[in-house]
């Protein structure tokens, strides 16, 4: 065979192999090799809701404007109705807590994933870079349970209550199931403009910069503006309140139920003020201006949202430092919480341990790996099936990061975290991203470290 003919044959074989590889990628991801950008992005949520007399039921209108960041036409979007997670599709006498109706800008599709995902078909394919909007009526009823979306006595918690857009990225459409054990949430940063009409007797802490204005007789309107946040949460109840500003200029507003021990309120406020400034120096200045602390005596543990945390508070205080750390780890530096829960929980707990000065050299004595297949980087699909092992994200995770600090050195670890946060500010990170950032801090091969610590 002549050299020219051999070249042509090899070129054809290469093109055929490349084409097969592209086809395989399309089959796996549903998008193709040009679909690395997550979409829909640059979303803006305009919401107007009115509550009933006790803040347990809210209804109104929501509009979402968004862009297609994908090079493929966008033909439909999915709303995540996370508030339906535990009640799913409800029963004839007790419908789902979150209901969507009267859709504009698209056609209603089926409710999927146990009524936590609603497909909306767009009237025409949305090309790359184009913007459009959908609007719908929404009804939100806080379930009768003490939870991040629920109620406790006279207090209502509206976490993960607003419908939000599902993400479509290089791995495909993210329609993961709800998990009560941890979080399933994965969202891109968006802008929110939210108007909450409520009885004047209720205080309404919320994500964002808020102001409360007079409404109709006996009612007030809390207006919130929040930019570059991954979600929006609020609460309602006859809270007591106090406000202070940290030395670095962050407003910390505290809301607490009257039965919360005063010493617990004081400890929580003190730790929050110190933590938000310290983490701002360590990871990058807190960008949202303020944070609301919502404290009740019976709420289990804590739950983080952008600019707002829910806290069960006793005489010993609360988990406020861990939840404040989440403002960076998940809030600012995003991750897919279903696929990689360690990226926010382990990092927040590591920050918590550093804040309190816990001794970490012996922390492995509390860690037990059930078998060789268990990995710190397992997804919620694994942890949901091995609930008794989920604590490893909070124990083995911070231990591993503390060991990494000793391996790299304290100064290098500090530089790593600050650069890693800067490089993924308002973005989304993965385990591979963090491993790459850490490897860049040393000439030593960290491969054995990752394997020994089950970071895979």
PDB file of N, CA and C in Angstrom, residues 265-336:
ATOM      1  N   UNK A 265     -29.240  31.781  73.079  1.00  0.00           N
ATOM      2  CA  UNK A 265     -29.333  32.869  72.102  1.00  0.00           C
ATOM      3  C   UNK A 265     -28.041  33.674  72.098  1.00  0.00           C
ATOM      4  N   UNK A 266     -27.538  33.988  73.280  1.00  0.00           N
ATOM      5  CA  UNK A 266     -26.321  34.791  73.388  1.00  0.00           C
ATOM      6  C   UNK A 266     -25.121  34.062  72.787  1.00  0.00           C
ATOM      7  N   UNK A 267     -24.972  32.761  73.096  1.00  0.00           N
ATOM      8  CA  UNK A 267     -23.856  31.995  72.545  1.00  0.00           C
ATOM      9  C   UNK A 267     -23.935  31.909  71.025  1.00  0.00           C
ATOM     10  N   UNK A 268     -25.140  31.685  70.517  1.00  0.00           N
ATOM     11  CA  UNK A 268     -25.319  31.570  69.080  1.00  0.00           C
ATOM     12  C   UNK A 268     -24.961  32.871  68.377  1.00  0.00           C
ATOM     13  N   UNK A 269     -25.426  33.980  68.919  1.00  0.00           N
ATOM     14  CA  UNK A 269     -25.136  35.273  68.302  1.00  0.00           C
ATOM     15  C   UNK A 269     -23.641  35.571  68.335  1.00  0.00           C
ATOM     16  N   UNK A 270     -22.996  35.295  69.471  1.00  0.00           N
ATOM     17  CA  UNK A 270     -21.567  35.565  69.608  1.00  0.00           C
ATOM     18  C   UNK A 270     -20.750  34.737  68.625  1.00  0.00           C
ATOM     19  N   UNK A 271     -21.072  33.445  68.535  1.00  0.00           N
ATOM     20  CA  UNK A 271     -20.323  32.573  67.633  1.00  0.00           C
ATOM     21  C   UNK A 271     -20.562  32.935  66.172  1.00  0.00           C
ATOM     22  N   UNK A 272     -21.786  33.311  65.840  1.00  0.00           N
ATOM     23  CA  UNK A 272     -22.085  33.674  64.455  1.00  0.00           C
ATOM     24  C   UNK A 272     -21.290  34.897  64.026  1.00  0.00           C
ATOM     25  N   UNK A 273     -21.243  35.909  64.875  1.00  0.00           N
ATOM     26  CA  UNK A 273     -20.497  37.135  64.559  1.00  0.00           C
ATOM     27  C   UNK A 273     -19.024  36.819  64.342  1.00  0.00           C
ATOM     28  N   UNK A 274     -18.460  35.999  65.225  1.00  0.00           N
ATOM     29  CA  UNK A 274     -17.042  35.663  65.091  1.00  0.00           C
ATOM     30  C   UNK A 274     -16.789  34.794  63.864  1.00  0.00           C
ATOM     31  N   UNK A 275     -17.685  33.831  63.612  1.00  0.00           N
ATOM     32  CA  UNK A 275     -17.460  32.880  62.524  1.00  0.00           C
ATOM     33  C   UNK A 275     -17.545  33.536  61.157  1.00  0.00           C
ATOM     34  N   UNK A 276     -18.520  34.405  60.968  1.00  0.00           N
ATOM     35  CA  UNK A 276     -18.699  34.953  59.623  1.00  0.00           C
ATOM     36  C   UNK A 276     -17.539  35.863  59.227  1.00  0.00           C
ATOM     37  N   UNK A 277     -16.962  36.576  60.197  1.00  0.00           N
ATOM     38  CA  UNK A 277     -15.785  37.383  59.893  1.00  0.00           C
ATOM     39  C   UNK A 277     -14.560  36.500  59.682  1.00  0.00           C
ATOM     40  N   UNK A 278     -14.404  35.479  60.529  1.00  0.00           N
ATOM     41  CA  UNK A 278     -13.233  34.609  60.391  1.00  0.00           C
ATOM     42  C   UNK A 278     -13.257  33.867  59.056  1.00  0.00           C
ATOM     43  N   UNK A 279     -14.389  33.295  58.709  1.00  0.00           N
ATOM     44  CA  UNK A 279     -14.470  32.572  57.449  1.00  0.00           C
ATOM     45  C   UNK A 279     -14.327  33.514  56.260  1.00  0.00           C
ATOM     46  N   UNK A 280     -14.772  34.748  56.424  1.00  0.00           N
ATOM     47  CA  UNK A 280     -14.572  35.727  55.368  1.00  0.00           C
ATOM     48  C   UNK A 280     -13.094  35.972  55.112  1.00  0.00           C
ATOM     49  N   UNK A 281     -12.309  35.994  56.173  1.00  0.00           N
ATOM     50  CA  UNK A 281     -10.860  36.163  55.997  1.00  0.00           C
ATOM     51  C   UNK A 281     -10.221  34.901  55.423  1.00  0.00           C
ATOM     52  N   UNK A 282     -10.712  33.734  55.828  1.00  0.00           N
ATOM     53  CA  UNK A 282     -10.080  32.476  55.416  1.00  0.00           C
ATOM     54  C   UNK A 282     -10.483  32.045  54.005  1.00  0.00           C
ATOM     55  N   UNK A 283     -11.738  32.279  53.622  1.00  0.00           N
ATOM     56  CA  UNK A 283     -12.244  31.745  52.360  1.00  0.00           C
ATOM     57  C   UNK A 283     -12.595  32.816  51.325  1.00  0.00           C
ATOM     58  N   UNK A 284     -12.700  34.055  51.764  1.00  0.00           N
ATOM     59  CA  UNK A 284     -13.127  35.127  50.872  1.00  0.00           C
ATOM     60  C   UNK A 284     -14.277  35.884  51.505  1.00  0.00           C
ATOM     61  N   UNK A 285     -14.281  37.188  51.367  1.00  0.00           N
ATOM     62  CA  UNK A 285     -15.251  38.027  52.060  1.00  0.00           C
ATOM     63  C   UNK A 285     -16.694  37.615  51.756  1.00  0.00           C
ATOM     64  N   UNK A 286     -17.497  37.521  52.795  1.00  0.00           N
ATOM     65  CA  UNK A 286     -18.911  37.190  52.657  1.00  0.00           C
ATOM     66  C   UNK A 286     -19.594  38.240  51.784  1.00  0.00           C
ATOM     67  N   UNK A 287     -20.256  37.829  50.694  1.00  0.00           N
ATOM     68  CA  UNK A 287     -20.718  38.807  49.711  1.00  0.00           C
ATOM     69  C   UNK A 287     -22.143  39.314  49.878  1.00  0.00           C
ATOM     70  N   UNK A 288     -22.904  38.757  50.824  1.00  0.00           N
ATOM     71  CA  UNK A 288     -24.342  39.034  50.831  1.00  0.00           C
ATOM     72  C   UNK A 288     -24.773  40.120  51.820  1.00  0.00           C
ATOM     73  N   UNK A 289     -23.837  40.696  52.537  1.00  0.00           N
ATOM     74  CA  UNK A 289     -24.172  41.835  53.391  1.00  0.00           C
ATOM     75  C   UNK A 289     -24.729  41.471  54.745  1.00  0.00           C
ATOM     76  N   UNK A 290     -25.603  40.463  54.829  1.00  0.00           N
ATOM     77  CA  UNK A 290     -26.218  40.100  56.105  1.00  0.00           C
ATOM     78  C   UNK A 290     -26.607  38.642  56.147  1.00  0.00           C
ATOM     79  N   UNK A 291     -26.935  38.190  57.340  1.00  0.00           N
ATOM     80  CA  UNK A 291     -27.392  36.825  57.543  1.00  0.00           C
ATOM     81  C   UNK A 291     -28.407  36.815  58.679  1.00  0.00           C
ATOM     82  N   UNK A 292     -29.447  36.017  58.531  1.00  0.00           N
ATOM     83  CA  UNK A 292     -30.483  35.883  59.556  1.00  0.00           C
ATOM     84  C   UNK A 292     -30.313  34.551  60.279  1.00  0.00           C
ATOM     85  N   UNK A 293     -30.346  34.597  61.608  1.00  0.00           N
ATOM     86  CA  UNK A 293     -30.296  33.402  62.440  1.00  0.00           C
ATOM     87  C   UNK A 293     -31.688  33.159  63.012  1.00  0.00           C
ATOM     88  N   UNK A 294     -32.286  32.025  62.708  1.00  0.00           N
ATOM     89  CA  UNK A 294     -33.645  31.712  63.152  1.00  0.00           C
ATOM     90  C   UNK A 294     -33.554  30.585  64.177  1.00  0.00           C
ATOM     91  N   UNK A 295     -33.879  30.896  65.439  1.00  0.00           N
ATOM     92  CA  UNK A 295     -33.683  29.954  66.539  1.00  0.00           C
ATOM     93  C   UNK A 295     -34.999  29.559  67.195  1.00  0.00           C
ATOM     94  N   UNK A 296     -35.205  28.253  67.309  1.00  0.00           N
ATOM     95  CA  UNK A 296     -36.315  27.724  68.097  1.00  0.00           C
ATOM     96  C   UNK A 296     -35.776  26.607  68.976  1.00  0.00           C
ATOM     97  N   UNK A 297     -36.541  26.231  69.995  1.00  0.00           N
ATOM     98  CA  UNK A 297     -36.023  25.275  70.986  1.00  0.00           C
ATOM     99  C   UNK A 297     -36.115  23.834  70.526  1.00  0.00           C
ATOM    100  N   UNK A 298     -37.020  23.525  69.596  1.00  0.00           N
ATOM    101  CA  UNK A 298     -37.264  22.130  69.235  1.00  0.00           C
ATOM    102  C   UNK A 298     -36.768  21.751  67.845  1.00  0.00           C
ATOM    103  N   UNK A 299     -36.332  22.724  67.053  1.00  0.00           N
ATOM    104  CA  UNK A 299     -35.865  22.390  65.707  1.00  0.00           C
ATOM    105  C   UNK A 299     -34.657  21.476  65.803  1.00  0.00           C
ATOM    106  N   UNK A 300     -34.650  20.411  65.023  1.00  0.00           N
ATOM    107  CA  UNK A 300     -33.571  19.444  65.112  1.00  0.00           C
ATOM    108  C   UNK A 300     -32.313  19.901  64.394  1.00  0.00           C
ATOM    109  N   UNK A 301     -31.243  20.129  65.141  1.00  0.00           N
ATOM    110  CA  UNK A 301     -29.964  20.480  64.527  1.00  0.00           C
ATOM    111  C   UNK A 301     -29.983  21.833  63.865  1.00  0.00           C
ATOM    112  N   UNK A 302     -29.638  21.869  62.578  1.00  0.00           N
ATOM    113  CA  UNK A 302     -29.618  23.129  61.846  1.00  0.00           C
ATOM    114  C   UNK A 302     -29.774  22.875  60.366  1.00  0.00           C
ATOM    115  N   UNK A 303     -30.087  23.926  59.637  1.00  0.00           N
ATOM    116  CA  UNK A 303     -30.218  23.834  58.180  1.00  0.00           C
ATOM    117  C   UNK A 303     -29.820  25.164  57.581  1.00  0.00           C
ATOM    118  N   UNK A 304     -29.001  25.069  56.539  1.00  0.00           N
ATOM    119  CA  UNK A 304     -28.433  26.267  55.923  1.00  0.00           C
ATOM    120  C   UNK A 304     -29.169  26.667  54.658  1.00  0.00           C
ATOM    121  N   UNK A 305     -29.320  27.969  54.482  1.00  0.00           N
ATOM    122  CA  UNK A 305     -29.797  28.560  53.234  1.00  0.00           C
ATOM    123  C   UNK A 305     -28.993  29.831  53.010  1.00  0.00           C
ATOM    124  N   UNK A 306     -28.961  30.345  51.791  1.00  0.00           N
ATOM    125  CA  UNK A 306     -28.222  31.584  51.556  1.00  0.00           C
ATOM    126  C   UNK A 306     -28.751  32.724  52.436  1.00  0.00           C
ATOM    127  N   UNK A 307     -27.884  33.250  53.263  1.00  0.00           N
ATOM    128  CA  UNK A 307     -28.258  34.382  54.092  1.00  0.00           C
ATOM    129  C   UNK A 307     -29.234  34.079  55.200  1.00  0.00           C
ATOM    130  N   UNK A 308     -29.519  32.806  55.475  1.00  0.00           N
ATOM    131  CA  UNK A 308     -30.465  32.438  56.529  1.00  0.00           C
ATOM    132  C   UNK A 308     -30.162  31.020  56.992  1.00  0.00           C
ATOM    133  N   UNK A 309     -30.135  30.823  58.319  1.00  0.00           N
ATOM    134  CA  UNK A 309     -29.950  29.477  58.855  1.00  0.00           C
ATOM    135  C   UNK A 309     -31.019  29.215  59.911  1.00  0.00           C
ATOM    136  N   UNK A 310     -31.510  27.970  59.916  1.00  0.00           N
ATOM    137  CA  UNK A 310     -32.475  27.504  60.912  1.00  0.00           C
ATOM    138  C   UNK A 310     -31.715  26.721  61.966  1.00  0.00           C
ATOM    139  N   UNK A 311     -31.966  27.011  63.244  1.00  0.00           N
ATOM    140  CA  UNK A 311     -31.145  26.450  64.312  1.00  0.00           C
ATOM    141  C   UNK A 311     -31.995  25.971  65.488  1.00  0.00           C
ATOM    142  N   UNK A 312     -31.803  24.714  65.878  1.00  0.00           N
ATOM    143  CA  UNK A 312     -32.314  24.254  67.157  1.00  0.00           C
ATOM    144  C   UNK A 312     -31.360  24.736  68.233  1.00  0.00           C
ATOM    145  N   UNK A 313     -31.845  25.484  69.209  1.00  0.00           N
ATOM    146  CA  UNK A 313     -30.963  26.171  70.149  1.00  0.00           C
ATOM    147  C   UNK A 313     -31.314  25.805  71.584  1.00  0.00           C
ATOM    148  N   UNK A 314     -30.287  25.392  72.348  1.00  0.00           N
ATOM    149  CA  UNK A 314     -30.442  25.038  73.754  1.00  0.00           C
ATOM    150  C   UNK A 314     -29.537  25.940  74.590  1.00  0.00           C
ATOM    151  N   UNK A 315     -29.417  25.625  75.883  1.00  0.00           N
ATOM    152  CA  UNK A 315     -28.523  26.395  76.741  1.00  0.00           C
ATOM    153  C   UNK A 315     -27.067  26.280  76.295  1.00  0.00           C
ATOM    154  N   UNK A 316     -26.754  25.230  75.578  1.00  0.00           N
ATOM    155  CA  UNK A 316     -25.381  25.034  75.111  1.00  0.00           C
ATOM    156  C   UNK A 316     -25.125  25.704  73.770  1.00  0.00           C
ATOM    157  N   UNK A 317     -26.111  26.378  73.238  1.00  0.00           N
ATOM    158  CA  UNK A 317     -25.948  27.065  71.966  1.00  0.00           C
ATOM    159  C   UNK A 317     -26.574  26.284  70.829  1.00  0.00           C
ATOM    160  N   UNK A 318     -25.912  26.283  69.676  1.00  0.00           N
ATOM    161  CA  UNK A 318     -26.480  25.669  68.475  1.00  0.00           C
ATOM    162  C   UNK A 318     -25.360  25.282  67.526  1.00  0.00           C
ATOM    163  N   UNK A 319     -25.749  24.757  66.373  1.00  0.00           N
ATOM    164  CA  UNK A 319     -24.779  24.379  65.335  1.00  0.00           C
ATOM    165  C   UNK A 319     -24.481  25.553  64.407  1.00  0.00           C
ATOM    166  N   UNK A 320     -24.524  26.771  64.921  1.00  0.00           N
ATOM    167  CA  UNK A 320     -24.465  27.948  64.068  1.00  0.00           C
ATOM    168  C   UNK A 320     -23.161  28.048  63.279  1.00  0.00           C
ATOM    169  N   UNK A 321     -22.027  27.646  63.861  1.00  0.00           N
ATOM    170  CA  UNK A 321     -20.754  27.803  63.156  1.00  0.00           C
ATOM    171  C   UNK A 321     -20.714  26.893  61.931  1.00  0.00           C
ATOM    172  N   UNK A 322     -21.161  25.658  62.092  1.00  0.00           N
ATOM    173  CA  UNK A 322     -21.238  24.741  60.947  1.00  0.00           C
ATOM    174  C   UNK A 322     -22.153  25.310  59.862  1.00  0.00           C
ATOM    175  N   UNK A 323     -23.308  25.839  60.266  1.00  0.00           N
ATOM    176  CA  UNK A 323     -24.253  26.363  59.271  1.00  0.00           C
ATOM    177  C   UNK A 323     -23.733  27.635  58.620  1.00  0.00           C
ATOM    178  N   UNK A 324     -23.038  28.469  59.367  1.00  0.00           N
ATOM    179  CA  UNK A 324     -22.429  29.660  58.774  1.00  0.00           C
ATOM    180  C   UNK A 324     -21.365  29.250  57.754  1.00  0.00           C
ATOM    181  N   UNK A 325     -20.592  28.205  58.067  1.00  0.00           N
ATOM    182  CA  UNK A 325     -19.578  27.735  57.119  1.00  0.00           C
ATOM    183  C   UNK A 325     -20.215  27.305  55.810  1.00  0.00           C
ATOM    184  N   UNK A 326     -21.442  26.809  55.867  1.00  0.00           N
ATOM    185  CA  UNK A 326     -22.151  26.415  54.644  1.00  0.00           C
ATOM    186  C   UNK A 326     -22.434  27.604  53.727  1.00  0.00           C
ATOM    187  N   UNK A 327     -22.361  28.820  54.239  1.00  0.00           N
ATOM    188  CA  UNK A 327     -22.546  29.964  53.351  1.00  0.00           C
ATOM    189  C   UNK A 327     -21.495  29.949  52.247  1.00  0.00           C
ATOM    190  N   UNK A 328     -20.300  29.426  52.561  1.00  0.00           N
ATOM    191  CA  UNK A 328     -19.248  29.278  51.559  1.00  0.00           C
ATOM    192  C   UNK A 328     -19.335  27.914  50.883  1.00  0.00           C
ATOM    193  N   UNK A 329     -19.451  26.860  51.698  1.00  0.00           N
ATOM    194  CA  UNK A 329     -19.400  25.500  51.157  1.00  0.00           C
ATOM    195  C   UNK A 329     -20.799  24.990  50.875  1.00  0.00           C
ATOM    196  N   UNK A 330     -21.190  25.219  49.707  1.00  0.00           N
ATOM    197  CA  UNK A 330     -22.425  25.000  48.981  1.00  0.00           C
ATOM    198  C   UNK A 330     -23.027  26.322  48.542  1.00  0.00           C
ATOM    199  N   UNK A 331     -23.105  27.319  49.452  1.00  0.00           N
ATOM    200  CA  UNK A 331     -23.766  28.563  49.064  1.00  0.00           C
ATOM    201  C   UNK A 331     -22.986  29.340  48.015  1.00  0.00           C
ATOM    202  N   UNK A 332     -21.742  29.618  48.287  1.00  0.00           N
ATOM    203  CA  UNK A 332     -20.904  30.395  47.369  1.00  0.00           C
ATOM    204  C   UNK A 332     -20.151  29.466  46.420  1.00  0.00           C
ATOM    205  N   UNK A 333     -19.481  28.465  46.992  1.00  0.00           N
ATOM    206  CA  UNK A 333     -18.825  27.426  46.194  1.00  0.00           C
ATOM    207  C   UNK A 333     -19.818  26.269  46.097  1.00  0.00           C
ATOM    208  N   UNK A 334     -20.495  26.177  44.988  1.00  0.00           N
ATOM    209  CA  UNK A 334     -21.577  25.205  44.862  1.00  0.00           C
ATOM    210  C   UNK A 334     -21.090  23.804  44.581  1.00  0.00           C
ATOM    211  N   UNK A 335     -21.951  22.837  44.826  1.00  0.00           N
ATOM    212  CA  UNK A 335     -21.707  21.446  44.449  1.00  0.00           C
ATOM    213  C   UNK A 335     -23.047  20.751  44.286  1.00  0.00           C
ATOM    214  N   UNK A 336     -23.012  19.617  43.638  1.00  0.00           N
ATOM    215  CA  UNK A 336     -24.193  18.773  43.523  1.00  0.00           C
ATOM    216  C   UNK A 336     -24.305  18.002  44.837  1.00  0.00           C
TER     217      UNK A 336
END
